[in-house]
Coordinates of N, CA and C in Angstrom, one line a residue:
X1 N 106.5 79.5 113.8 CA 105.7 80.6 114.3 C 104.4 80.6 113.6
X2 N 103.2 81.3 114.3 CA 102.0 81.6 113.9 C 101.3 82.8 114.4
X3 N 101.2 83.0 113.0 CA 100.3 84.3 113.5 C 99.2 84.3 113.2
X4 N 97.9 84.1 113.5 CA 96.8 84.9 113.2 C 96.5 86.1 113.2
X5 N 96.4 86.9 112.0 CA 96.2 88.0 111.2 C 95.0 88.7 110.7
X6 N 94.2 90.0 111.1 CA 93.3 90.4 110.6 C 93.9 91.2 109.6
X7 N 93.7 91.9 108.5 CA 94.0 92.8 107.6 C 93.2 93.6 106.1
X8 N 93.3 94.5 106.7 CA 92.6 95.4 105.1 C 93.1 94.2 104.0
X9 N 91.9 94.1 103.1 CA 92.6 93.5 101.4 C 93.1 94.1 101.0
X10 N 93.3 95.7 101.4 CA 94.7 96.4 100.0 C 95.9 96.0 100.5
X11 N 96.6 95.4 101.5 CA 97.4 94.8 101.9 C 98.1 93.5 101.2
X12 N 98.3 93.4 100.8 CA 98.8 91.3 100.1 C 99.6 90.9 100.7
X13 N 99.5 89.6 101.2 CA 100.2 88.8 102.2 C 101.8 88.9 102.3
X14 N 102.2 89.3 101.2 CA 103.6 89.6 101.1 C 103.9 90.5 102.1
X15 N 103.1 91.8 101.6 CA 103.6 92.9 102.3 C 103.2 92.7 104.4
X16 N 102.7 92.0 104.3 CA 102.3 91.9 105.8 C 103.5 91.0 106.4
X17 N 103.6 89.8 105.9 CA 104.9 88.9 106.3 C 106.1 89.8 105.9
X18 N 106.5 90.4 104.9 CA 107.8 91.2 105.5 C 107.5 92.0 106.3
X19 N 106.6 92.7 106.8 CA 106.3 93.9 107.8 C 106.8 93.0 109.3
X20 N 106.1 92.0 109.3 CA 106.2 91.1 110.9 C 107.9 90.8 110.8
X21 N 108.4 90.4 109.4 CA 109.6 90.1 109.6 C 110.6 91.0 109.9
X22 N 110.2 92.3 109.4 CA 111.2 93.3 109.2 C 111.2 93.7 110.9
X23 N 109.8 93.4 111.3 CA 109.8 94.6 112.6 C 110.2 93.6 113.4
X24 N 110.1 92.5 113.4 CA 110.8 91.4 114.4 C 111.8 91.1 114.2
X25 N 112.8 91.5 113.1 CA 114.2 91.1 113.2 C 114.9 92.7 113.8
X26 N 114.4 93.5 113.3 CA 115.0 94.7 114.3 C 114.9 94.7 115.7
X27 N 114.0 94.5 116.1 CA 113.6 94.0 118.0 C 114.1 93.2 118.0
X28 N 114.3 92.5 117.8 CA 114.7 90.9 118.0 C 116.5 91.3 118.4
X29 N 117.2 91.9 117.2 CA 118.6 92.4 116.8 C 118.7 93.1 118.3
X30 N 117.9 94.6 118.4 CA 118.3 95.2 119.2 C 118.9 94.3 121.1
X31 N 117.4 93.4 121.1 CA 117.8 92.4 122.5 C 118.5 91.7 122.5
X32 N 118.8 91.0 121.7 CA 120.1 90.2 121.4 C 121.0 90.5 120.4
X33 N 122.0 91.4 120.3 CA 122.8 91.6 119.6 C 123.8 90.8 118.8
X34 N 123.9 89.3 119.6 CA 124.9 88.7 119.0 C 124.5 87.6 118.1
X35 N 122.7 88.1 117.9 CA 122.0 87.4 116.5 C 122.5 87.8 115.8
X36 N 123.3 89.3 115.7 CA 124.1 90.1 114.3 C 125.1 88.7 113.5
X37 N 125.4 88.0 114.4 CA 126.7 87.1 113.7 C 125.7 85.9 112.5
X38 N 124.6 86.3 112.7 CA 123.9 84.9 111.7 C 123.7 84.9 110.1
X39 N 123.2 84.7 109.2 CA 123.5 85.3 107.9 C 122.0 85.9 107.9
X40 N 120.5 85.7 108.8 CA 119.5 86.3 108.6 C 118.7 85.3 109.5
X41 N 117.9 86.1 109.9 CA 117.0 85.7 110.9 C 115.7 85.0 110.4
X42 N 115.4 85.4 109.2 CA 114.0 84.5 109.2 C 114.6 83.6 107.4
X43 N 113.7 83.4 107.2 CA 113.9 82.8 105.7 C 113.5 83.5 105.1
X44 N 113.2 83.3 103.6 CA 112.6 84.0 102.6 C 111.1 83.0 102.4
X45 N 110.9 82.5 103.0 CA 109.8 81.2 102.6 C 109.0 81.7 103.8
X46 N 107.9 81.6 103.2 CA 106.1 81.5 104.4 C 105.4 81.1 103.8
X47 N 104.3 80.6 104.2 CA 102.9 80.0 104.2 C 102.0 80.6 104.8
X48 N 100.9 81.4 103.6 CA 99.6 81.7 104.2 C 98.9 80.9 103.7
X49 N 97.6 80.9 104.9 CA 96.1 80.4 104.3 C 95.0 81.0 104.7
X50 N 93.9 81.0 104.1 CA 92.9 81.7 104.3 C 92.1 81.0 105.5
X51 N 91.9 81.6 106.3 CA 90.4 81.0 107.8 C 89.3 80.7 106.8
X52 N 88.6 81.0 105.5 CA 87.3 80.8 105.1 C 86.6 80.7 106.1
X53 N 85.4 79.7 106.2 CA 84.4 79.7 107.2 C 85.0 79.4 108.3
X54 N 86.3 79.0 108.6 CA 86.5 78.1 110.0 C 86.1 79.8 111.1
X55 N 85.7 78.9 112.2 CA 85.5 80.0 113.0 C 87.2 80.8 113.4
X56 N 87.2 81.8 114.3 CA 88.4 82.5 115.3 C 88.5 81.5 116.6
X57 N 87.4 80.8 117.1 CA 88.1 80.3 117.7 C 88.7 78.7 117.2
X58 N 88.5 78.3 116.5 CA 89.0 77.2 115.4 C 90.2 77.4 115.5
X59 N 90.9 78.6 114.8 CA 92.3 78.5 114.3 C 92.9 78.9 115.7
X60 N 92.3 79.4 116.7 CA 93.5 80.0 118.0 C 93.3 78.6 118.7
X61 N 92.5 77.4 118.7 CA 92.5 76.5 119.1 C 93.6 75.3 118.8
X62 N 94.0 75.7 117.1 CA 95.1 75.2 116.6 C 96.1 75.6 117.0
X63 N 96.3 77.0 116.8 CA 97.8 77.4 117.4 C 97.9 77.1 118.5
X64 N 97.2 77.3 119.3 CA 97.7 76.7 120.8 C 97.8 74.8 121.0
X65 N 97.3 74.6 120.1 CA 97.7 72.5 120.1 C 99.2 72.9 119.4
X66 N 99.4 73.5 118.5 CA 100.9 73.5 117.4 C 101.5 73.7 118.6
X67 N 101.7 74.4 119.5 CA 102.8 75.0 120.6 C 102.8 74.1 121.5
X68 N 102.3 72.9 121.6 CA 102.5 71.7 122.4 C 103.9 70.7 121.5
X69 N 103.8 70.3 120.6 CA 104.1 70.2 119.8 C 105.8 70.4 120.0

């Protein structure tokens, strides 16, 4: 999965990747319920990186080549 993310700096990437996880394994749970039988839906592992100078449309140009893929 990929997200491209804007966010306040008082935020730290931690707290943002549990937020997407927390709030996507609850939705996720409620539509399919018989995800409940798994030991957890996401991992404990992610990878952020910083855009630096790359443009916005740079990285949405990647995510959409990764989804070919």
């Amino acid at each position: 999965m990929h997200l491209f993310v804007s966010a306040p700096p008082r935020l730290a990437p931690a707290q943002i990747v549990n937020l997407f996880k927390g709030v996507s394994s609850k939705k996720l749970l409620e539509k399919f319920p018989h995800l409940r039988t798994r030991e957890g839906l996401w991992s404990r592992t992610y990878y952020v990186g910083s855009a630096g100078t790359v443009s916005e449309e740079t990285i949405r140009r990647h995510i959409e080549e990764c989804q070919d893929m």
